[in-house]
PDB file of C-alpha atoms and ligand atoms in Angstrom:
ATOM      1  CA  MET A   1      -7.586   5.014  -9.834  1.00 98.00           C
ATOM      2  CA  ILE A   2      -7.401   1.462  -8.540  1.00 98.00           C
ATOM      3  CA  ASP A   3      -6.009   1.245  -5.003  1.00 98.00           C
ATOM      4  CA  ILE A   4      -4.345  -2.097  -4.181  1.00 98.00           C
ATOM      5  CA  HIS A   5      -3.342  -1.250  -0.584  1.00 98.00           C
ATOM      6  CA  SER A   6      -5.833  -0.002   2.029  1.00 98.00           C
ATOM      7  CA  HIS A   7      -7.024  -0.618   5.564  1.00 98.00           C
ATOM      8  CA  ILE A   8     -10.682   0.137   4.967  1.00 98.00           C
ATOM      9  CA  MET A   9     -11.986  -3.038   6.632  1.00 97.00           C
ATOM     10  CA  SER A  10     -12.982  -2.355  10.231  1.00 95.00           C
ATOM     11  CA  GLY A  11     -12.352  -4.359  13.373  1.00 89.00           C
ATOM     12  CA  ILE A  12      -9.471  -6.382  11.983  1.00 91.00           C
ATOM     13  CA  ASP A  13      -6.308  -4.257  12.198  1.00 92.00           C
ATOM     14  CA  ASP A  14      -5.147  -0.709  12.980  1.00 92.00           C
ATOM     15  CA  GLY A  15      -7.218   0.683  10.101  1.00 95.00           C
ATOM     16  CA  ALA A  16     -10.889   1.725  10.157  1.00 94.00           C
ATOM     17  CA  ARG A  17     -12.235   1.509  13.722  1.00 94.00           C
ATOM     18  CA  SER A  18     -15.901   0.938  12.864  1.00 94.00           C
ATOM     19  CA  LEU A  19     -18.193   0.293   9.921  1.00 93.00           C
ATOM     20  CA  GLU A  20     -19.088   4.008  10.091  1.00 94.00           C
ATOM     21  CA  GLU A  21     -15.444   4.962   9.635  1.00 95.00           C
ATOM     22  CA  SER A  22     -15.160   2.454   6.756  1.00 96.00           C
ATOM     23  CA  LEU A  23     -18.081   4.170   5.065  1.00 96.00           C
ATOM     24  CA  LEU A  24     -16.536   7.613   5.555  1.00 96.00           C
ATOM     25  CA  LEU A  25     -13.247   6.337   4.134  1.00 97.00           C
ATOM     26  CA  LEU A  26     -14.999   4.871   1.109  1.00 98.00           C
ATOM     27  CA  LYS A  27     -16.844   8.146   0.419  1.00 98.00           C
ATOM     28  CA  LYS A  28     -13.651  10.164   0.703  1.00 98.00           C
ATOM     29  CA  MET A  29     -11.696   7.731  -1.478  1.00 98.00           C
ATOM     30  CA  SER A  30     -14.347   7.892  -4.161  1.00 98.00           C
ATOM     31  CA  ALA A  31     -14.247  11.705  -3.968  1.00 97.00           C
ATOM     32  CA  ILE A  32     -10.484  11.787  -4.725  1.00 97.00           C
ATOM     33  CA  GLY A  33     -10.919   9.691  -7.855  1.00 97.00           C
ATOM     34  CA  ILE A  34     -10.611   6.075  -6.712  1.00 98.00           C
ATOM     35  CA  SER A  35     -12.984   3.625  -8.397  1.00 98.00           C
ATOM     36  CA  HIS A  36     -11.687   0.216  -7.249  1.00 98.00           C
ATOM     37  CA  ILE A  37     -10.272  -0.624  -3.805  1.00 98.00           C
ATOM     38  CA  VAL A  38      -8.587  -3.749  -2.524  1.00 98.00           C
ATOM     39  CA  ALA A  39      -9.067  -4.108   1.244  1.00 98.00           C
ATOM     40  CA  THR A  40      -5.713  -5.372   2.509  1.00 98.00           C
ATOM     41  CA  PRO A  41      -5.916  -5.865   6.285  1.00 97.00           C
ATOM     42  CA  HIS A  42      -2.620  -6.721   7.968  1.00 96.00           C
ATOM     43  CA  TYR A  43      -1.892 -10.427   8.329  1.00 96.00           C
ATOM     44  CA  ILE A  44       0.832 -10.992  10.877  1.00 94.00           C
ATOM     45  CA  VAL A  45       1.315 -14.645  11.764  1.00 92.00           C
ATOM     46  CA  GLY A  46       0.775 -15.115  15.509  1.00 87.00           C
ATOM     47  CA  SER A  47      -0.945 -11.759  16.074  1.00 86.00           C
ATOM     48  CA  HIS A  48      -4.518 -11.345  17.267  1.00 72.00           C
ATOM     49  CA  TYR A  49      -5.467  -9.470  14.082  1.00 71.00           C
ATOM     50  CA  ILE A  50      -6.470 -12.614  12.284  1.00 83.00           C
ATOM     51  CA  LEU A  51      -9.563 -13.629  10.351  1.00 92.00           C
ATOM     52  CA  ASN A  52      -9.754 -16.331   7.700  1.00 94.00           C
ATOM     53  CA  ASN A  53     -10.770 -15.549   4.120  1.00 96.00           C
ATOM     54  CA  GLN A  54     -14.395 -16.556   4.652  1.00 97.00           C
ATOM     55  CA  GLN A  55     -14.729 -14.167   7.608  1.00 96.00           C
ATOM     56  CA  LYS A  56     -13.036 -11.366   5.668  1.00 96.00           C
ATOM     57  CA  LEU A  57     -15.315 -11.955   2.661  1.00 97.00           C
ATOM     58  CA  GLU A  58     -18.350 -11.658   4.932  1.00 97.00           C
ATOM     59  CA  LYS A  59     -17.084  -8.265   6.144  1.00 96.00           C
ATOM     60  CA  LEU A  60     -16.406  -7.235   2.532  1.00 97.00           C
ATOM     61  CA  GLU A  61     -19.937  -8.206   1.542  1.00 97.00           C
ATOM     62  CA  LYS A  62     -21.310  -5.887   4.259  1.00 96.00           C
ATOM     63  CA  MET A  63     -19.189  -3.077   2.858  1.00 97.00           C
ATOM     64  CA  ARG A  64     -20.353  -3.817  -0.688  1.00 97.00           C
ATOM     65  CA  ASN A  65     -23.968  -3.592   0.479  1.00 97.00           C
ATOM     66  CA  LEU A  66     -23.299  -0.241   2.165  1.00 95.00           C
ATOM     67  CA  VAL A  67     -21.629   1.116  -0.977  1.00 97.00           C
ATOM     68  CA  LYS A  68     -24.657   0.034  -2.989  1.00 97.00           C
ATOM     69  CA  GLN A  69     -27.139   1.560  -0.517  1.00 97.00           C
ATOM     70  CA  GLU A  70     -25.245   4.844  -0.460  1.00 97.00           C
ATOM     71  CA  ASN A  71     -24.759   4.916  -4.235  1.00 97.00           C
ATOM     72  CA  ILE A  72     -20.984   5.221  -4.029  1.00 98.00           C
ATOM     73  CA  PRO A  73     -19.403   4.291  -7.381  1.00 97.00           C
ATOM     74  CA  LEU A  74     -16.862   1.810  -6.008  1.00 98.00           C
ATOM     75  CA  TYR A  75     -15.821  -1.791  -6.593  1.00 98.00           C
ATOM     76  CA  LEU A  76     -14.352  -3.613  -3.587  1.00 98.00           C
ATOM     77  CA  TYR A  77     -11.979  -6.595  -3.551  1.00 98.00           C
ATOM     78  CA  LEU A  78     -10.188  -8.692  -0.952  1.00 98.00           C
ATOM     79  CA  GLY A  79      -6.487  -9.052  -0.236  1.00 98.00           C
ATOM     80  CA  ASN A  80      -4.096  -8.967   2.725  1.00 98.00           C
ATOM     81  CA  GLU A  81      -0.951  -7.069   3.578  1.00 97.00           C
ATOM     82  CA  ILE A  82       1.099 -10.049   4.635  1.00 96.00           C
ATOM     83  CA  PHE A  83       4.058  -9.703   6.960  1.00 94.00           C
ATOM     84  CA  MET A  84       6.852 -11.923   5.684  1.00 90.00           C
ATOM     85  CA  ASP A  85       6.819 -15.331   7.365  1.00 88.00           C
ATOM     86  CA  PRO A  86       7.859 -18.850   6.295  1.00 85.00           C
ATOM     87  CA  SER A  87       4.311 -20.170   6.735  1.00 90.00           C
ATOM     88  CA  ILE A  88       2.626 -17.783   4.250  1.00 91.00           C
ATOM     89  CA  LEU A  89       2.292 -20.255   1.375  1.00 92.00           C
ATOM     90  CA  ALA A  90       0.678 -22.914   3.571  1.00 94.00           C
ATOM     91  CA  LEU A  91      -1.733 -20.286   4.951  1.00 95.00           C
ATOM     92  CA  ILE A  92      -2.693 -19.159   1.425  1.00 95.00           C
ATOM     93  CA  LYS A  93      -3.520 -22.795   0.587  1.00 95.00           C
ATOM     94  CA  LYS A  94      -5.610 -23.067   3.779  1.00 96.00           C
ATOM     95  CA  ASN A  95      -7.635 -19.971   2.795  1.00 96.00           C
ATOM     96  CA  GLU A  96      -6.395 -18.032   5.796  1.00 96.00           C
ATOM     97  CA  ILE A  97      -4.438 -15.448   3.788  1.00 96.00           C
ATOM     98  CA  ALA A  98      -5.866 -13.694   0.729  1.00 97.00           C
ATOM     99  CA  PRO A  99      -3.794 -12.970  -2.380  1.00 98.00           C
ATOM    100  CA  ILE A 100      -5.195  -9.899  -4.186  1.00 98.00           C
ATOM    101  CA  ASN A 101      -8.617 -10.832  -5.609  1.00 98.00           C
ATOM    102  CA  GLY A 102      -7.620 -14.513  -5.675  1.00 97.00           C
ATOM    103  CA  SER A 103      -4.792 -13.809  -8.132  1.00 98.00           C
ATOM    104  CA  ARG A 104      -1.132 -14.864  -8.082  1.00 97.00           C
ATOM    105  CA  TYR A 105      -0.209 -11.404  -6.713  1.00 98.00           C
ATOM    106  CA  ILE A 106       0.466 -11.135  -2.969  1.00 97.00           C
ATOM    107  CA  LEU A 107       1.078  -7.886  -1.094  1.00 98.00           C
ATOM    108  CA  ILE A 108       4.079  -8.378   1.189  1.00 96.00           C
ATOM    109  CA  GLU A 109       5.300  -6.299   4.108  1.00 95.00           C
ATOM    110  CA  LEU A 110       8.944  -6.655   5.136  1.00 93.00           C
ATOM    111  CA  PRO A 111      10.561  -5.757   8.459  1.00 88.00           C
ATOM    112  CA  VAL A 112      11.324  -2.000   8.508  1.00 83.00           C
ATOM    113  CA  SER A 113      14.827  -1.807   9.868  1.00 79.00           C
ATOM    114  CA  ARG A 114      16.472  -5.178   9.433  1.00 76.00           C
ATOM    115  CA  PRO A 115      16.255  -7.585   6.509  1.00 72.00           C
ATOM    116  CA  MET A 116      15.565 -11.145   7.587  1.00 67.00           C
ATOM    117  CA  ASN A 117      18.383 -13.491   6.610  1.00 73.00           C
ATOM    118  CA  GLU A 118      15.947 -15.809   4.928  1.00 76.00           C
ATOM    119  CA  MET A 119      14.031 -12.996   3.171  1.00 84.00           C
ATOM    120  CA  MET A 120      15.550 -13.470  -0.282  1.00 84.00           C
ATOM    121  CA  GLU A 121      15.160 -17.231  -0.001  1.00 85.00           C
ATOM    122  CA  PHE A 122      11.442 -16.884   0.794  1.00 84.00           C
ATOM    123  CA  LEU A 123      10.832 -14.464  -2.028  1.00 88.00           C
ATOM    124  CA  PHE A 124      12.703 -16.735  -4.423  1.00 86.00           C
ATOM    125  CA  TYR A 125      10.579 -19.650  -3.257  1.00 87.00           C
ATOM    126  CA  PHE A 126       7.327 -17.687  -3.882  1.00 87.00           C
ATOM    127  CA  ARG A 127       8.497 -16.919  -7.396  1.00 88.00           C
ATOM    128  CA  SER A 128       9.263 -20.611  -8.006  1.00 88.00           C
ATOM    129  CA  LYS A 129       5.634 -21.343  -7.016  1.00 89.00           C
ATOM    130  CA  ASP A 130       4.408 -18.759  -9.546  1.00 89.00           C
ATOM    131  CA  PHE A 131       3.275 -16.241  -6.957  1.00 94.00           C
ATOM    132  CA  VAL A 132       4.281 -12.640  -7.588  1.00 96.00           C
ATOM    133  CA  PRO A 133       5.289 -10.738  -4.449  1.00 96.00           C
ATOM    134  CA  ILE A 134       4.373  -7.055  -4.473  1.00 97.00           C
ATOM    135  CA  ILE A 135       6.597  -5.393  -1.886  1.00 97.00           C
ATOM    136  CA  ALA A 136       4.578  -2.734  -0.030  1.00 98.00           C
ATOM    137  CA  HIS A 137       6.138   0.700   0.565  1.00 98.00           C
ATOM    138  CA  PRO A 138       9.820  -0.216  -0.075  1.00 97.00           C
ATOM    139  CA  GLU A 139      10.726   3.444   0.557  1.00 97.00           C
ATOM    140  CA  ARG A 140      10.155   2.883   4.281  1.00 95.00           C
ATOM    141  CA  TYR A 141      12.722   0.085   4.651  1.00 94.00           C
ATOM    142  CA  VAL A 142      16.027   1.350   6.045  1.00 93.00           C
ATOM    143  CA  TYR A 143      18.135  -1.330   4.302  1.00 92.00           C
ATOM    144  CA  LEU A 144      16.743  -0.242   0.921  1.00 94.00           C
ATOM    145  CA  GLN A 145      17.279   3.441   1.765  1.00 95.00           C
ATOM    146  CA  GLU A 146      20.911   2.536   2.444  1.00 93.00           C
ATOM    147  CA  ASN A 147      21.469   0.017  -0.333  1.00 93.00           C
ATOM    148  CA  HIS A 148      19.925   0.702  -3.712  1.00 94.00           C
ATOM    149  CA  GLU A 149      21.535  -2.413  -5.202  1.00 93.00           C
ATOM    150  CA  LEU A 150      19.211  -4.508  -3.077  1.00 92.00           C
ATOM    151  CA  ILE A 151      16.280  -2.919  -4.957  1.00 94.00           C
ATOM    152  CA  GLU A 152      17.717  -4.232  -8.228  1.00 93.00           C
ATOM    153  CA  LYS A 153      18.087  -7.683  -6.678  1.00 91.00           C
ATOM    154  CA  PHE A 154      14.401  -7.763  -5.745  1.00 92.00           C
ATOM    155  CA  LEU A 155      13.455  -6.675  -9.259  1.00 93.00           C
ATOM    156  CA  LYS A 156      15.675  -9.255 -10.925  1.00 91.00           C
ATOM    157  CA  MET A 157      13.997 -11.899  -8.796  1.00 90.00           C
ATOM    158  CA  GLY A 158      10.624 -10.851 -10.222  1.00 92.00           C
ATOM    159  CA  CYS A 159       9.262  -8.887  -7.251  1.00 94.00           C
ATOM    160  CA  LEU A 160       7.156  -5.791  -7.916  1.00 97.00           C
ATOM    161  CA  PHE A 161       7.128  -2.589  -5.866  1.00 98.00           C
ATOM    162  CA  GLN A 162       4.193  -0.551  -4.528  1.00 98.00           C
ATOM    163  CA  GLY A 163       4.920   2.989  -3.307  1.00 98.00           C
ATOM    164  CA  ASN A 164       2.731   5.068  -0.949  1.00 98.00           C
ATOM    165  CA  PHE A 165       1.399   8.350  -2.385  1.00 98.00           C
ATOM    166  CA  SER A 166       1.899  10.195   0.918  1.00 97.00           C
ATOM    167  CA  ASN A 167       5.687  10.092   0.643  1.00 97.00           C
ATOM    168  CA  ILE A 168       5.342  13.203  -1.498  1.00 97.00           C
ATOM    169  CA  LEU A 169       3.973  14.870   1.664  1.00 96.00           C
ATOM    170  CA  GLU A 170       6.869  13.424   3.698  1.00 95.00           C
ATOM    171  CA  LYS A 171       4.435  11.472   5.861  1.00 94.00           C
ATOM    172  CA  TYR A 172       7.011   8.755   6.545  1.00 94.00           C
ATOM    173  CA  GLY A 173      10.042  11.025   6.998  1.00 95.00           C
ATOM    174  CA  ALA A 174      12.755  12.557   4.843  1.00 97.00           C
ATOM    175  CA  HIS A 175      14.675   9.316   4.174  1.00 97.00           C
ATOM    176  CA  ALA A 176      11.549   7.563   2.924  1.00 97.00           C
ATOM    177  CA  LYS A 177      10.697  10.535   0.701  1.00 98.00           C
ATOM    178  CA  LYS A 178      14.217  10.520  -0.718  1.00 98.00           C
ATOM    179  CA  LEU A 179      14.012   6.843  -1.670  1.00 98.00           C
ATOM    180  CA  PHE A 180      10.489   7.358  -3.042  1.00 98.00           C
ATOM    181  CA  LEU A 181      11.747  10.071  -5.392  1.00 98.00           C
ATOM    182  CA  TYR A 182      14.775   7.954  -6.370  1.00 98.00           C
ATOM    183  CA  MET A 183      12.614   4.923  -7.202  1.00 97.00           C
ATOM    184  CA  LEU A 184      10.110   7.038  -9.143  1.00 97.00           C
ATOM    185  CA  LYS A 185      12.920   8.613 -11.148  1.00 96.00           C
ATOM    186  CA  ASN A 186      14.501   5.236 -11.849  1.00 95.00           C
ATOM    187  CA  ASN A 187      11.241   3.642 -12.923  1.00 95.00           C
ATOM    188  CA  GLN A 188      11.327   1.061 -10.133  1.00 97.00           C
ATOM    189  CA  TYR A 189       7.684   1.245  -9.054  1.00 97.00           C
ATOM    190  CA  HIS A 190       4.853  -0.775 -10.554  1.00 97.00           C
ATOM    191  CA  PHE A 191       2.058   0.599  -8.361  1.00 98.00           C
ATOM    192  CA  LEU A 192       1.191   3.594  -6.224  1.00 98.00           C
ATOM    193  CA  ALA A 193      -1.414   3.188  -3.487  1.00 98.00           C
ATOM    194  CA  THR A 194      -2.926   4.960  -0.489  1.00 98.00           C
ATOM    195  CA  ASP A 195      -2.196   2.514   2.394  1.00 98.00           C
ATOM    196  CA  ILE A 196      -5.027   4.503   3.965  1.00 98.00           C
ATOM    197  CA  HIS A 197      -5.922   3.757   7.603  1.00 97.00           C
ATOM    198  CA  HIS A 198      -8.180   6.591   8.827  1.00 95.00           C
ATOM    199  CA  GLU A 199     -10.647   9.128   7.505  1.00 93.00           C
ATOM    200  CA  ASP A 200      -8.624  12.102   8.786  1.00 94.00           C
ATOM    201  CA  ASP A 201      -5.605  11.172   6.615  1.00 95.00           C
ATOM    202  CA  ILE A 202      -3.864  14.176   5.087  1.00 95.00           C
ATOM    203  CA  LEU A 203      -3.981  12.524   1.652  1.00 97.00           C
ATOM    204  CA  PHE A 204      -7.686  13.354   1.306  1.00 97.00           C
ATOM    205  CA  LYS A 205      -6.914  17.078   1.397  1.00 97.00           C
ATOM    206  CA  LYS A 206      -3.730  16.901  -0.660  1.00 97.00           C
ATOM    207  CA  MET A 207      -4.414  14.300  -3.372  1.00 97.00           C
ATOM    208  CA  LYS A 208      -4.550  16.917  -6.150  1.00 97.00           C
ATOM    209  CA  LYS A 209      -1.135  18.251  -5.178  1.00 97.00           C
ATOM    210  CA  VAL A 210       0.283  14.710  -4.817  1.00 98.00           C
ATOM    211  CA  LYS A 211      -0.961  13.728  -8.277  1.00 98.00           C
ATOM    212  CA  LYS A 212       0.368  16.919  -9.832  1.00 98.00           C
ATOM    213  CA  GLU A 213       3.819  16.442  -8.304  1.00 97.00           C
ATOM    214  CA  ILE A 214       4.086  12.789  -9.311  1.00 98.00           C
ATOM    215  CA  ILE A 215       3.065  13.627 -12.877  1.00 98.00           C
ATOM    216  CA  LYS A 216       5.648  16.428 -12.901  1.00 97.00           C
ATOM    217  CA  LEU A 217       8.325  13.925 -11.799  1.00 96.00           C
ATOM    218  CA  THR A 218       7.249  11.241 -14.284  1.00 97.00           C
ATOM    219  CA  SER A 219       4.471  11.699 -16.850  1.00 97.00           C
ATOM    220  CA  LYS A 220       0.695  11.451 -17.181  1.00 98.00           C
ATOM    221  CA  GLU A 221       1.120   8.061 -18.850  1.00 97.00           C
ATOM    222  CA  LYS A 222       3.319   6.762 -16.040  1.00 97.00           C
ATOM    223  CA  PHE A 223       0.823   7.932 -13.413  1.00 98.00           C
ATOM    224  CA  GLN A 224      -1.934   6.089 -15.271  1.00 98.00           C
ATOM    225  CA  GLU A 225       0.222   2.945 -15.478  1.00 98.00           C
ATOM    226  CA  LEU A 226       1.015   3.005 -11.727  1.00 98.00           C
ATOM    227  CA  THR A 227      -2.474   3.849 -10.507  1.00 98.00           C
ATOM    228  CA  TYR A 228      -4.725   2.106 -13.028  1.00 98.00           C
ATOM    229  CA  ASP A 229      -3.204  -0.065 -15.780  1.00 98.00           C
ATOM    230  CA  ASN A 230      -0.970  -2.250 -13.592  1.00 98.00           C
ATOM    231  CA  PRO A 231      -3.468  -2.526 -10.706  1.00 98.00           C
ATOM    232  CA  LEU A 232      -6.122  -3.623 -13.226  1.00 98.00           C
ATOM    233  CA  LYS A 233      -3.789  -6.370 -14.467  1.00 98.00           C
ATOM    234  CA  VAL A 234      -3.477  -7.572 -10.864  1.00 98.00           C
ATOM    235  CA  LEU A 235      -7.259  -7.678 -10.413  1.00 98.00           C
ATOM    236  CA  LYS A 236      -7.520  -9.673 -13.655  1.00 98.00           C
ATOM    237  CA  ASN A 237      -4.531 -11.884 -12.758  1.00 98.00           C
ATOM    238  CA  GLU A 238      -2.745 -10.825 -15.954  1.00 98.00           C
ATOM    239  CA  ASN A 239       0.983 -10.650 -16.494  1.00 95.00           C
ATOM    240  CA  ILE A 240       2.893  -7.457 -15.691  1.00 94.00           C
ATOM    241  CA  GLU A 241       6.081  -6.969 -17.595  1.00 84.00           C
ATOM    242  CA  ILE A 242       8.897  -5.823 -15.342  1.00 77.00           C
ATOM    243  CA  LYS A 243      10.609  -2.816 -16.860  1.00 67.00           C
ATOM    244  CA  TYR A 244      13.091  -0.793 -14.961  1.00 61.00           C
ATOM    245  CA  GLY A 245      16.154   1.373 -15.411  1.00 57.00           C
ATOM    246  CA  GLU A 246      14.499   3.765 -17.856  1.00 52.00           C
ATOM    247  CA  ASN A 247      11.802   6.373 -17.452  1.00 47.00           C
TER     248      ASN A 247
HETATM  249 FE1  FE2 B   1      -0.576  -1.052   4.949  1.00 77.05          FE
END
């Protein structure tokens, strides 16, 4: 699997707390079948969790060296989970914010309970600049749980959706799980990812069950598309055709 959403980089957000925890996370991720990981530390404009791309790449290089030393079969890449803000595009140009592996794909986090008035406008603007927003864990947003038509609007605009595996385990509550199942059934996801923060995450013990259940709800081919084929296209900056409404 290729994981496009993770908090494996230490000392930058609420993810891994030390390089030791990063290493443990990487070992455990490799053990559950992940071969490529994009480190996507939170980028929230105005917060103290901020490093520029050069600083993040230096941290990534340290992790790559560790992986090599420890013989863990993993490839590591850089990205950010970017909280929606009008200044994102300028910050990408200034090398403060990292699109996934330098591609046109950007992982976007939206406010959980209230859509911003300007949200659609921003997303539309990104699309006009040829960036492709990947909306992280849409199942957690209350306004999408309550209004499925809004999901279609995002798709028609050219946004892609990334779901979190752990919804199967109801990690984010019953409403999030319900929307996760709805979006899976309606073929509205393009990626599934771990959004892993810590080495004691329940996903490490339950990944087999999670995979089995998702395949039961969709198909082996769909699982492969969501966890490998589409993520690989992102890493290679290739086009992803948006299909939805059929399974
Ligand atoms: Fe995240």
